[in-house]
PDB file of C-alpha atoms and ligand atoms in Angstrom:
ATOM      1  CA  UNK A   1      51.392  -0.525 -27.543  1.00 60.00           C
ATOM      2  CA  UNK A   2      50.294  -3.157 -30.156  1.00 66.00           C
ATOM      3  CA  UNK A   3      52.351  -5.411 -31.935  1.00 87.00           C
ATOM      4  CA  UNK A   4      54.328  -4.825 -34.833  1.00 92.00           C
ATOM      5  CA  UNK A   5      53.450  -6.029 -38.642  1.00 96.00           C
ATOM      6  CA  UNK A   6      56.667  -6.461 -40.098  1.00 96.00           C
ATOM      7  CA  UNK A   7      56.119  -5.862 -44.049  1.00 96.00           C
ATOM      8  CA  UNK A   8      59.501  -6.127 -45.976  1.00 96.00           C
ATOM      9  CA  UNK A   9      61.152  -5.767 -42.817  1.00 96.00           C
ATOM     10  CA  UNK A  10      59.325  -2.080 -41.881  1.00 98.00           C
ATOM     11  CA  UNK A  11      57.843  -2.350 -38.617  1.00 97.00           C
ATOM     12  CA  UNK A  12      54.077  -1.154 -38.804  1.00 98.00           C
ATOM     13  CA  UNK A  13      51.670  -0.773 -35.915  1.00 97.00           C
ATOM     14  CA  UNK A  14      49.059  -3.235 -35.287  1.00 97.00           C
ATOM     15  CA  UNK A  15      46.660   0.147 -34.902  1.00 97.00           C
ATOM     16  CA  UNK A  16      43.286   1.653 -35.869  1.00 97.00           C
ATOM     17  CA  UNK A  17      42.676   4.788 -36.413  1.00 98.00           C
ATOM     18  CA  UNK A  18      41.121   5.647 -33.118  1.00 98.00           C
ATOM     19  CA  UNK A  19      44.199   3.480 -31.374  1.00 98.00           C
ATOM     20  CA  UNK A  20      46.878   5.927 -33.395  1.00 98.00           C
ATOM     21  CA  UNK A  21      45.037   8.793 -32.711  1.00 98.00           C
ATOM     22  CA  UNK A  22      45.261   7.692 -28.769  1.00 98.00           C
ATOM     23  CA  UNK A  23      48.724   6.826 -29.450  1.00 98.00           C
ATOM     24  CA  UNK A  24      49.871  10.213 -30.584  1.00 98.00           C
ATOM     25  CA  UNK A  25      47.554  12.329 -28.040  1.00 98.00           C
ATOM     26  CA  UNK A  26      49.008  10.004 -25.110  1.00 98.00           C
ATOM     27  CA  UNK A  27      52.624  11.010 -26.610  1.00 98.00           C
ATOM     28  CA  UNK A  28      51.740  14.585 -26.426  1.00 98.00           C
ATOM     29  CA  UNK A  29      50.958  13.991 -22.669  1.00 96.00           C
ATOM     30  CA  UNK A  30      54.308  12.467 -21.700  1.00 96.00           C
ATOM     31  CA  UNK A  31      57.583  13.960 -21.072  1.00 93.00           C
ATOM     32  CA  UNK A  32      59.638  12.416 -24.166  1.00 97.00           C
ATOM     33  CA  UNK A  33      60.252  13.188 -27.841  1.00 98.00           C
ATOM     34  CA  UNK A  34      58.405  10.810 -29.875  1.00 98.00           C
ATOM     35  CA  UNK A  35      58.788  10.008 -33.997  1.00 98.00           C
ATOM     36  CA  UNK A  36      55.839   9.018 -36.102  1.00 98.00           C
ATOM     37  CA  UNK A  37      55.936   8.077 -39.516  1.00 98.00           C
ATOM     38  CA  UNK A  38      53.433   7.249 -42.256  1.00 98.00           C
ATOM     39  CA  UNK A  39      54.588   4.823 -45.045  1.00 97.00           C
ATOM     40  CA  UNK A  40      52.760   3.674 -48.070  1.00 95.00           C
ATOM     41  CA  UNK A  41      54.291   0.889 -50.598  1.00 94.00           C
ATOM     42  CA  UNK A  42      56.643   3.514 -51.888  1.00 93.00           C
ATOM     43  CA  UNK A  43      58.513   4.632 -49.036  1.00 95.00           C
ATOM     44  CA  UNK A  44      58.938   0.573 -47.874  1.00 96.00           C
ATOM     45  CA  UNK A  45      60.417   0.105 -51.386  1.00 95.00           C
ATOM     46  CA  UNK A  46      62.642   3.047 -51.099  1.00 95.00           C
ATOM     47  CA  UNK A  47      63.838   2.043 -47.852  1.00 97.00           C
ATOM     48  CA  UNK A  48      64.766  -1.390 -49.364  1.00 96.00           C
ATOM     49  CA  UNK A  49      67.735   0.465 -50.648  1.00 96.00           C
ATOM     50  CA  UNK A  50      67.777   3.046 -48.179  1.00 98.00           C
ATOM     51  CA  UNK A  51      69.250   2.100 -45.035  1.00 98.00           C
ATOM     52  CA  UNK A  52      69.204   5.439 -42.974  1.00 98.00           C
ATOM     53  CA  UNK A  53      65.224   5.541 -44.283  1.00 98.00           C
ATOM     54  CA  UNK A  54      64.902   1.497 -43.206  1.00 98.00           C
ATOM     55  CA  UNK A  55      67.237   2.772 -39.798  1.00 98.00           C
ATOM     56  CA  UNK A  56      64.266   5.845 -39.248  1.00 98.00           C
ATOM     57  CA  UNK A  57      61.402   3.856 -39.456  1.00 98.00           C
ATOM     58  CA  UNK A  58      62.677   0.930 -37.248  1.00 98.00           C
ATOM     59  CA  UNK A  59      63.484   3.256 -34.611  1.00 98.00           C
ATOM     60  CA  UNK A  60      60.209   5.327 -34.858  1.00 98.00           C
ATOM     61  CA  UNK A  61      57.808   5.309 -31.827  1.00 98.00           C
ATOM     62  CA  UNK A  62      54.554   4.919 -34.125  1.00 98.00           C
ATOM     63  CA  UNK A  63      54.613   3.748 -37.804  1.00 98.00           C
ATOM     64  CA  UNK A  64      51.263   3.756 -39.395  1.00 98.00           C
ATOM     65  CA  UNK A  65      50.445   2.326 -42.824  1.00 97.00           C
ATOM     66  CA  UNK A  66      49.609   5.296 -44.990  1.00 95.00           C
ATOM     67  CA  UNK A  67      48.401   3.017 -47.933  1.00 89.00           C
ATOM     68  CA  UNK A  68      46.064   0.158 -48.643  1.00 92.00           C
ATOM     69  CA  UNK A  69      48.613  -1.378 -50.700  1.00 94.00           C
ATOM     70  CA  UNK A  70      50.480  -1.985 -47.227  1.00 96.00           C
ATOM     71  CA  UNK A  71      47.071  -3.742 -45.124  1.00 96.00           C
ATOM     72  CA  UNK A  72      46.676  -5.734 -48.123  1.00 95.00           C
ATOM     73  CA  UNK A  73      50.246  -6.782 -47.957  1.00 95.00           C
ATOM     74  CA  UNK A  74      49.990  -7.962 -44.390  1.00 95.00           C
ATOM     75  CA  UNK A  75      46.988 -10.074 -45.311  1.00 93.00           C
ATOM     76  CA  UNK A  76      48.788 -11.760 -47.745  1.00 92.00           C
ATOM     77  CA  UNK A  77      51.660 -12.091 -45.846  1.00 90.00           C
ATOM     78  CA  UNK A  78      49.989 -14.676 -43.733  1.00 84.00           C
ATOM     79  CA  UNK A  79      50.942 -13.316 -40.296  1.00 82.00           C
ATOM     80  CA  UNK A  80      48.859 -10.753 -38.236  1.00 88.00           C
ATOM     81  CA  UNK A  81      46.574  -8.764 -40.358  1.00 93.00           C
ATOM     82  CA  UNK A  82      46.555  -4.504 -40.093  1.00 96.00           C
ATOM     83  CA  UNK A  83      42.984  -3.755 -39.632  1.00 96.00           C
ATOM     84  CA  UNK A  84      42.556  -0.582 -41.571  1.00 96.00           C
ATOM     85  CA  UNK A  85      44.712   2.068 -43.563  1.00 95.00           C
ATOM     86  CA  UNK A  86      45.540   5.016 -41.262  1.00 97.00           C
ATOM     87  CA  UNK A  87      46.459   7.609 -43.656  1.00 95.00           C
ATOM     88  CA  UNK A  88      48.656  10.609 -42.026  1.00 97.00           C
ATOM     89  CA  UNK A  89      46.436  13.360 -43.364  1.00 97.00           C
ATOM     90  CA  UNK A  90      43.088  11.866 -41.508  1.00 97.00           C
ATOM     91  CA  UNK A  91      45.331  10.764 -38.708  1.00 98.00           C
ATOM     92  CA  UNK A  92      46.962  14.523 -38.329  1.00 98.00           C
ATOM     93  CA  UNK A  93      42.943  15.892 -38.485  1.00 98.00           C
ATOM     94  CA  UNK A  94      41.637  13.567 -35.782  1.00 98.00           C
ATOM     95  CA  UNK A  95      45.016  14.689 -33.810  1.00 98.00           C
ATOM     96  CA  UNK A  96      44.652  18.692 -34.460  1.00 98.00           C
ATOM     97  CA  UNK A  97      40.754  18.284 -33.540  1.00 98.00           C
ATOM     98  CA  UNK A  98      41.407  16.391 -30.087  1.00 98.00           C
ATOM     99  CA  UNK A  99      43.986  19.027 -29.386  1.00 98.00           C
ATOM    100  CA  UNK A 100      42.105  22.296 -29.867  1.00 97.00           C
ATOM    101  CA  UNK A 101      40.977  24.152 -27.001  1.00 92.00           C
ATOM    102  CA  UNK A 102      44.013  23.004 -25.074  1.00 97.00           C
ATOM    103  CA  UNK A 103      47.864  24.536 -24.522  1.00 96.00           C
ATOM    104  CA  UNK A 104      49.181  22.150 -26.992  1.00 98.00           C
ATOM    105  CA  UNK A 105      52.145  24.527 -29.421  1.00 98.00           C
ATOM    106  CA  UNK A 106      51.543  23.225 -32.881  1.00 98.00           C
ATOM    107  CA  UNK A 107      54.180  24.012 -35.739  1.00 98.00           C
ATOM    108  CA  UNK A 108      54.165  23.132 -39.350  1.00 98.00           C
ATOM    109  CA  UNK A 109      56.961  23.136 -41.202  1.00 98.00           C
ATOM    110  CA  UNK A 110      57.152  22.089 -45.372  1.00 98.00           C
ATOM    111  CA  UNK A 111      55.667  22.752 -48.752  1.00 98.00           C
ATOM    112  CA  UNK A 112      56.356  25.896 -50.655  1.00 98.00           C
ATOM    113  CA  UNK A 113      56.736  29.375 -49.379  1.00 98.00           C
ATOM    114  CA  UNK A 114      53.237  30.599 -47.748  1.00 98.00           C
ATOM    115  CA  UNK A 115      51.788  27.016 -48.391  1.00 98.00           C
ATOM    116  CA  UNK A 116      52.285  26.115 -44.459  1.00 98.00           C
ATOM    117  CA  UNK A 117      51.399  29.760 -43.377  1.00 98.00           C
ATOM    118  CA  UNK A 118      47.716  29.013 -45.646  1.00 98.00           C
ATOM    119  CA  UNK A 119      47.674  25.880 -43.984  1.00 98.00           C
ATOM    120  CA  UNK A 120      47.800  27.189 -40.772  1.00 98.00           C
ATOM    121  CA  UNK A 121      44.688  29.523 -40.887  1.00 98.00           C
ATOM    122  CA  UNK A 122      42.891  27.019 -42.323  1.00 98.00           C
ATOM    123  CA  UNK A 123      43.461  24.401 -39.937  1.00 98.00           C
ATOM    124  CA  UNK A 124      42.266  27.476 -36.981  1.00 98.00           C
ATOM    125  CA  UNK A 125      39.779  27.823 -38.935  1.00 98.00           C
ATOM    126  CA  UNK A 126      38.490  24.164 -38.870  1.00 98.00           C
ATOM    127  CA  UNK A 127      39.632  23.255 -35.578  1.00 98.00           C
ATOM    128  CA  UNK A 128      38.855  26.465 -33.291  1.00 97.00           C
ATOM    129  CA  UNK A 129      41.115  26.885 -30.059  1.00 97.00           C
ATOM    130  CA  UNK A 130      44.269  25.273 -32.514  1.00 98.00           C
ATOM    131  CA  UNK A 131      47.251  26.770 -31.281  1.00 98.00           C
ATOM    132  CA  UNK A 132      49.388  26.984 -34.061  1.00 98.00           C
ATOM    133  CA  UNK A 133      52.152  29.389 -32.579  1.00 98.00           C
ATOM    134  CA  UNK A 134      55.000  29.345 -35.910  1.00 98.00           C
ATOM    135  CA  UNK A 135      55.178  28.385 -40.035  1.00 98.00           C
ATOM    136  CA  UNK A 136      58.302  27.517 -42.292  1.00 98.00           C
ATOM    137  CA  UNK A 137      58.792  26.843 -45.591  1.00 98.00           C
ATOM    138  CA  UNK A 138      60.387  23.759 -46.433  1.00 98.00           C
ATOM    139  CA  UNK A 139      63.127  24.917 -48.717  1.00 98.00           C
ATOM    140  CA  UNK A 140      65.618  26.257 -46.339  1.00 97.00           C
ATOM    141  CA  UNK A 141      69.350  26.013 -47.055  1.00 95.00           C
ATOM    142  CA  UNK A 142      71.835  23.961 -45.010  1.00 94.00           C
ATOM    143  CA  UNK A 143      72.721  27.612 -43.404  1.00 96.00           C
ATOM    144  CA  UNK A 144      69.575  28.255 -42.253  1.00 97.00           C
ATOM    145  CA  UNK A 145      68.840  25.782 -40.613  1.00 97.00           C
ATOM    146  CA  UNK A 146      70.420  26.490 -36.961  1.00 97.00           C
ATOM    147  CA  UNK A 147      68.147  29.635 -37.217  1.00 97.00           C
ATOM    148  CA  UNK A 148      64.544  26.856 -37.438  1.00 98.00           C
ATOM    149  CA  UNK A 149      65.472  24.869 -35.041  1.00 98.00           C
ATOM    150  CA  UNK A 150      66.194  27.278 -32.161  1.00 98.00           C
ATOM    151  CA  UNK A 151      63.104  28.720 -33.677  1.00 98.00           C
ATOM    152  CA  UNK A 152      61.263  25.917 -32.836  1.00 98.00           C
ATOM    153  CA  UNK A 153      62.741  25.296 -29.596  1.00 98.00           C
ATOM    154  CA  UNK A 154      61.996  29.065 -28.290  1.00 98.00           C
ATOM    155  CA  UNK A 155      58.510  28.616 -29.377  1.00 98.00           C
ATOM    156  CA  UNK A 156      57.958  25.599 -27.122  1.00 98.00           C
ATOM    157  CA  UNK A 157      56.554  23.342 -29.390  1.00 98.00           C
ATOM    158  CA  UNK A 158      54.526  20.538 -29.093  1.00 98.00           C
ATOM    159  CA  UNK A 159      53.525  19.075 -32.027  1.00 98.00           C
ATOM    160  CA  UNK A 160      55.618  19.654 -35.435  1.00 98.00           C
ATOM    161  CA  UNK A 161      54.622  18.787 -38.284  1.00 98.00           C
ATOM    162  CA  UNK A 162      57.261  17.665 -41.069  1.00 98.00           C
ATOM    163  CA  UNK A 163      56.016  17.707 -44.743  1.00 98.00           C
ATOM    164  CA  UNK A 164      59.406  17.840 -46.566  1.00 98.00           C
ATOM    165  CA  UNK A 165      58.598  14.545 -48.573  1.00 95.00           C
ATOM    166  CA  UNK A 166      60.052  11.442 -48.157  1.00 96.00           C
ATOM    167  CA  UNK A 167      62.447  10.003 -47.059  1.00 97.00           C
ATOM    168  CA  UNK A 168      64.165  13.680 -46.567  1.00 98.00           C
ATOM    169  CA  UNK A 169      61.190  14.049 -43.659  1.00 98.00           C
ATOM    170  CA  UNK A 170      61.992  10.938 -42.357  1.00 98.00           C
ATOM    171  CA  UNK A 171      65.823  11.278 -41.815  1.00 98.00           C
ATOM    172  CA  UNK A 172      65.497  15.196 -41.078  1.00 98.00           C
ATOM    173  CA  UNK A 173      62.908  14.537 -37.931  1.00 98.00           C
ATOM    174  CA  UNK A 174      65.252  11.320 -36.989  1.00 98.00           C
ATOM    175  CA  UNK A 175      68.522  13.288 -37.273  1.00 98.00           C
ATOM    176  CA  UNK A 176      66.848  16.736 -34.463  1.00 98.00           C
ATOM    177  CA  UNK A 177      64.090  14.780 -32.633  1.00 98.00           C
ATOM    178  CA  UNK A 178      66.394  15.231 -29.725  1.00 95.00           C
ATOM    179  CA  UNK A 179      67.363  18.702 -30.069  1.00 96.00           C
ATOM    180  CA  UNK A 180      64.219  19.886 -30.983  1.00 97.00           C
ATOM    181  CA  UNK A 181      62.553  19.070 -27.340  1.00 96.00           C
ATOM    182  CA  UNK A 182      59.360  18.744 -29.073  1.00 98.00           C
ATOM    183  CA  UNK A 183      57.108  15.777 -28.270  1.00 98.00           C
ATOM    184  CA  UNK A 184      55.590  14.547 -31.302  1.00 98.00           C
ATOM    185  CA  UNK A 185      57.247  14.778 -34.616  1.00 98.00           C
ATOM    186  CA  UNK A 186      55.810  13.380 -37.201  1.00 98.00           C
ATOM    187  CA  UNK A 187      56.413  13.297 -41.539  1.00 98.00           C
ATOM    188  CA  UNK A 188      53.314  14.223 -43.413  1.00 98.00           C
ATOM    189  CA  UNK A 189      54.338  14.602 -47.016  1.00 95.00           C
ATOM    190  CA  UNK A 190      52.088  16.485 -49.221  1.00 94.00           C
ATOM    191  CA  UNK A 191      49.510  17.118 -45.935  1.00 97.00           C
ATOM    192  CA  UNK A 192      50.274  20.581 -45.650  1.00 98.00           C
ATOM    193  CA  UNK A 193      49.052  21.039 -49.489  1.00 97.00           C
ATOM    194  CA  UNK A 194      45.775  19.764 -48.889  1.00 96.00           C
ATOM    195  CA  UNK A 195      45.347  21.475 -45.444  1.00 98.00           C
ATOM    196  CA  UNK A 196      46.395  24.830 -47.706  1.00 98.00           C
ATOM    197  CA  UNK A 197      44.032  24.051 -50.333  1.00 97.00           C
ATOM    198  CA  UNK A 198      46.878  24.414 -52.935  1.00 95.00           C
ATOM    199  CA  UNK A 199      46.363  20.606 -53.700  1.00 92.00           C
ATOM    200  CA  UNK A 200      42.990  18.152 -53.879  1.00 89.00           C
ATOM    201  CA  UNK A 201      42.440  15.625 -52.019  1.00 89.00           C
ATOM    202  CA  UNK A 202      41.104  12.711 -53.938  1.00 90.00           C
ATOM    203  CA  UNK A 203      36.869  12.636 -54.495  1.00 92.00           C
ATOM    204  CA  UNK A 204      34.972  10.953 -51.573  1.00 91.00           C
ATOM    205  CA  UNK A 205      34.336   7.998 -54.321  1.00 92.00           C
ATOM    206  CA  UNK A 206      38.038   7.217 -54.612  1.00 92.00           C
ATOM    207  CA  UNK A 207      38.818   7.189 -50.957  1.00 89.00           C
ATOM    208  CA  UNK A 208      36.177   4.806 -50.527  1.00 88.00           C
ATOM    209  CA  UNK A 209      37.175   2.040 -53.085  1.00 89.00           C
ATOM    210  CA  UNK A 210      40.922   2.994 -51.778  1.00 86.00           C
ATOM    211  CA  UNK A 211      42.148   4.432 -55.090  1.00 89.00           C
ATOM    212  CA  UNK A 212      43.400   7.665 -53.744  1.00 87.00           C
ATOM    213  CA  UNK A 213      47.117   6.632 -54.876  1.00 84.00           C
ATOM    214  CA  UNK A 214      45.392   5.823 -59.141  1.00 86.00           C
ATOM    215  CA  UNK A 215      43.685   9.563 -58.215  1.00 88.00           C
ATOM    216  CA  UNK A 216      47.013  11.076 -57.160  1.00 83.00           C
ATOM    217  CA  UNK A 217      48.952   9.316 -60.355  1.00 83.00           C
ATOM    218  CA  UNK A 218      46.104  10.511 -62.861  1.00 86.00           C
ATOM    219  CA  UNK A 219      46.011  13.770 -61.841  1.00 86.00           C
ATOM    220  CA  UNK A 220      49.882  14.142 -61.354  1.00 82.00           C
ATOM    221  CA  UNK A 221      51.566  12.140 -64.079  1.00 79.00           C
ATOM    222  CA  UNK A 222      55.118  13.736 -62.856  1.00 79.00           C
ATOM    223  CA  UNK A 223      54.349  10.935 -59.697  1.00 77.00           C
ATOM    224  CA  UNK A 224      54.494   8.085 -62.498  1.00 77.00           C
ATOM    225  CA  UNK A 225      57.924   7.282 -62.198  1.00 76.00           C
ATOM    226  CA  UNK A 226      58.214   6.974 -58.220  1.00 77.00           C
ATOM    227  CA  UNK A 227      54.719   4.812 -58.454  1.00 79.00           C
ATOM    228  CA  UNK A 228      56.787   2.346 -61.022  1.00 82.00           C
ATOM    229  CA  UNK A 229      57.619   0.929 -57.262  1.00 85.00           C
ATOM    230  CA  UNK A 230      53.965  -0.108 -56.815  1.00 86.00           C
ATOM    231  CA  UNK A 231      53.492  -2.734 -59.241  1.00 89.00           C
ATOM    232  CA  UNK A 232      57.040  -4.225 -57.915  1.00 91.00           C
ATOM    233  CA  UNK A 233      55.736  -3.843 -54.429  1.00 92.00           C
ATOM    234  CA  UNK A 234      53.248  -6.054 -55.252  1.00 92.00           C
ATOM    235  CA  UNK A 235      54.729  -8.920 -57.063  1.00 92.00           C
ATOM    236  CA  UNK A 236      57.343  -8.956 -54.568  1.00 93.00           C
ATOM    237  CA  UNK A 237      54.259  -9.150 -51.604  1.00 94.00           C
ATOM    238  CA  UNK A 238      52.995 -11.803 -53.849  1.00 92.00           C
ATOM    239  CA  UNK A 239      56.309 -14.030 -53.931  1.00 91.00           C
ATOM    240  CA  UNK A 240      57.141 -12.948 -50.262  1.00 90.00           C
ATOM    241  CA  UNK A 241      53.631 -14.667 -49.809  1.00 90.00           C
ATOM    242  CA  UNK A 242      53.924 -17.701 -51.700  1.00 90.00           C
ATOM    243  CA  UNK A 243      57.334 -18.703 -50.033  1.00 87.00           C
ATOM    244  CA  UNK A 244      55.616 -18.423 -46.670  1.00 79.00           C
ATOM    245  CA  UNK A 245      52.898 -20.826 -48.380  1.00 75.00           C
ATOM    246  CA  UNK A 246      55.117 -23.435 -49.501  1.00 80.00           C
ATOM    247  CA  UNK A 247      57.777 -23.375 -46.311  1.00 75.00           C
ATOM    248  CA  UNK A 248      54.681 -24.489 -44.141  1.00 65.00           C
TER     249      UNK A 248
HETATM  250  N1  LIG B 301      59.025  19.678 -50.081  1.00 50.05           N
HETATM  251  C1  LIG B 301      59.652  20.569 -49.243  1.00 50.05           C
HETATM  252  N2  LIG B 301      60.993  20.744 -49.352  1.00 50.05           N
HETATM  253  C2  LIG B 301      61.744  20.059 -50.254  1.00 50.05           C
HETATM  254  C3  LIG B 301      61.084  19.116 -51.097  1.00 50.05           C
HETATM  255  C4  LIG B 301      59.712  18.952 -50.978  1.00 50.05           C
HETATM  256  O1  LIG B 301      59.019  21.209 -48.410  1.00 50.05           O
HETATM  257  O2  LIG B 301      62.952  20.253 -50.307  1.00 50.05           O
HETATM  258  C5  LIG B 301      57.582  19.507 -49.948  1.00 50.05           C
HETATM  259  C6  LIG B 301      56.790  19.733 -51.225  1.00 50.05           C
HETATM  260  O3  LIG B 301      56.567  21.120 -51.438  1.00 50.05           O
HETATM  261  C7  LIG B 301      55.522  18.952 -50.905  1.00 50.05           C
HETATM  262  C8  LIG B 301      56.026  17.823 -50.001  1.00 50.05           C
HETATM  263  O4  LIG B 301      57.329  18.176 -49.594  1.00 50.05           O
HETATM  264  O5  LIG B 301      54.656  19.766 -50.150  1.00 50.05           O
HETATM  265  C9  LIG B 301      56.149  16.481 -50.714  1.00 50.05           C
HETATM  266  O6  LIG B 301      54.951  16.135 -51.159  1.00 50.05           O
HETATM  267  P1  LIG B 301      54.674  14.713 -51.760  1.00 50.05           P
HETATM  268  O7  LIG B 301      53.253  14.704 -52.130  1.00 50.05           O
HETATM  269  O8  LIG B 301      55.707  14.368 -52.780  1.00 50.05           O
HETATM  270  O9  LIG B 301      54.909  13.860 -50.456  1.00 50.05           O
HETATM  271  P2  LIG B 301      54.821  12.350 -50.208  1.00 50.05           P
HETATM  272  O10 LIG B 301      54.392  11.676 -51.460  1.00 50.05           O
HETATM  273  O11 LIG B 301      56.194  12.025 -49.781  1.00 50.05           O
HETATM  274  O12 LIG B 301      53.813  12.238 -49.117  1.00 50.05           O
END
């Protein structure tokens, strides 16, 4: 595995694309339970304060940097540079298209009721020879939760996809990985959505010139308040970088 980029103290992946795509099929080959997670500059600011969230994605087994907020932030940072964004939604299409046409058990679980079930046909339909073999809403109550994870468990899985936003993704995959028996976990946020059609993904032109996050904020203003952690993100990546400067 590559190094780590530490950036405020979360522990990314010195990975491409291809690599994490590797990464994650060559967890789905092995015998152990494995955690991925995908943070952008918000979830690193929220796990400033949030120490089980901080404790999750120290511990994870692949941490990508869903964001180009974060690769700029190792540049400036002065130490070993992330060479691209890997965003969880491309990285989970590259992963469901290597695994078609083999016995990989797929299972998403998140979004609103029938929003994972969508995304499910969908994603056959993309990726032909997908087995996705069970769906679940992600509003379950405390009670019914015994009930999903035997669920999953019965059904074998191999692959489960978490999109309960963060950090509640984060600590719920950290708190079962072990029960669960299944060999990738991994948080996708709003993925399921976009697989299900039920939200955009930003134009090709805004991907490009990584504004996907100024996209996501004009076209949901309700996100304005969480993004208030962006500009601090930066001008505390700015000062992080100008100590570093100065202390040499
Ligand atoms: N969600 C859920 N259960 C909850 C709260 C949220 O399944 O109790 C889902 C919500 O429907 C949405 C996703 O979690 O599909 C969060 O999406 P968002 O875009 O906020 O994710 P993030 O920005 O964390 O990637």
């Amino acid at each position: 595995m590559n190094q780590m980029v530490p950036i405020m103290d979360v522990p990314i992946h010195n990975v491409t694309m291809e690599e994490a795509t590797d990464t994650v099929i060559d967890f789905l080959s092995s015998n152990k339970s494995h955690t991925v997670f995908t943070p952008n500059p918000e979830i690193i600011m929220e796990a400033q304060k949030d120490k089980e969230l901080m404790e999750c994605l120290k511990t994870a087994n692949l941490v990508v940097p869903d964001g180009i907020g974060v690769v700029i932030a190792s540049r400036l940072l002065g130490g070993q540079r992330l060479p691209e964004r890997v965003g969880g939604f491309d990285l989970m299409q590259n992963v469901l298209d290597r695994i078609k046409d083999t016995k990989i058990r797929v299972y998403f679980l998140g979004s609103k009721p029938g929003v994972a079930r969508q995304a499910a046909k969908n994603m056959e339909k993309k990726h032909p020879g997908l087995q996705i073999v069970g769906t679940r809403d992600g509003y379950f109550k405390p009670d019914e939760e015994r009930e999903l994870i035997d669920e999953i468990k019965r059904l074998k899985v191999d692959l489960l996809l978490v999109g309960l936003g963060a950090p509640r993704q984060e600590k719920w995959i950290s708190d079962h990985i072990e029960e669960l028996g299944v060999k990738v976990a991994a948080g996708v946020g709003g993925s399921l959505d976009v697989m299900a059609g039920v939200v955009k993904r930003a134009p090709e032109i805004y991907q490009k010139l990584n504004l996907e996050w100024f996209y996501r904020l004009i076209t949901n203003p309700k996100r304005a308040k969480r993004m208030l952690n962006l500009p601090i993100f930066g001008c505390k990546i700015i000062f992080l970088s100008l100590r570093t400067k100065y202390q040499k």
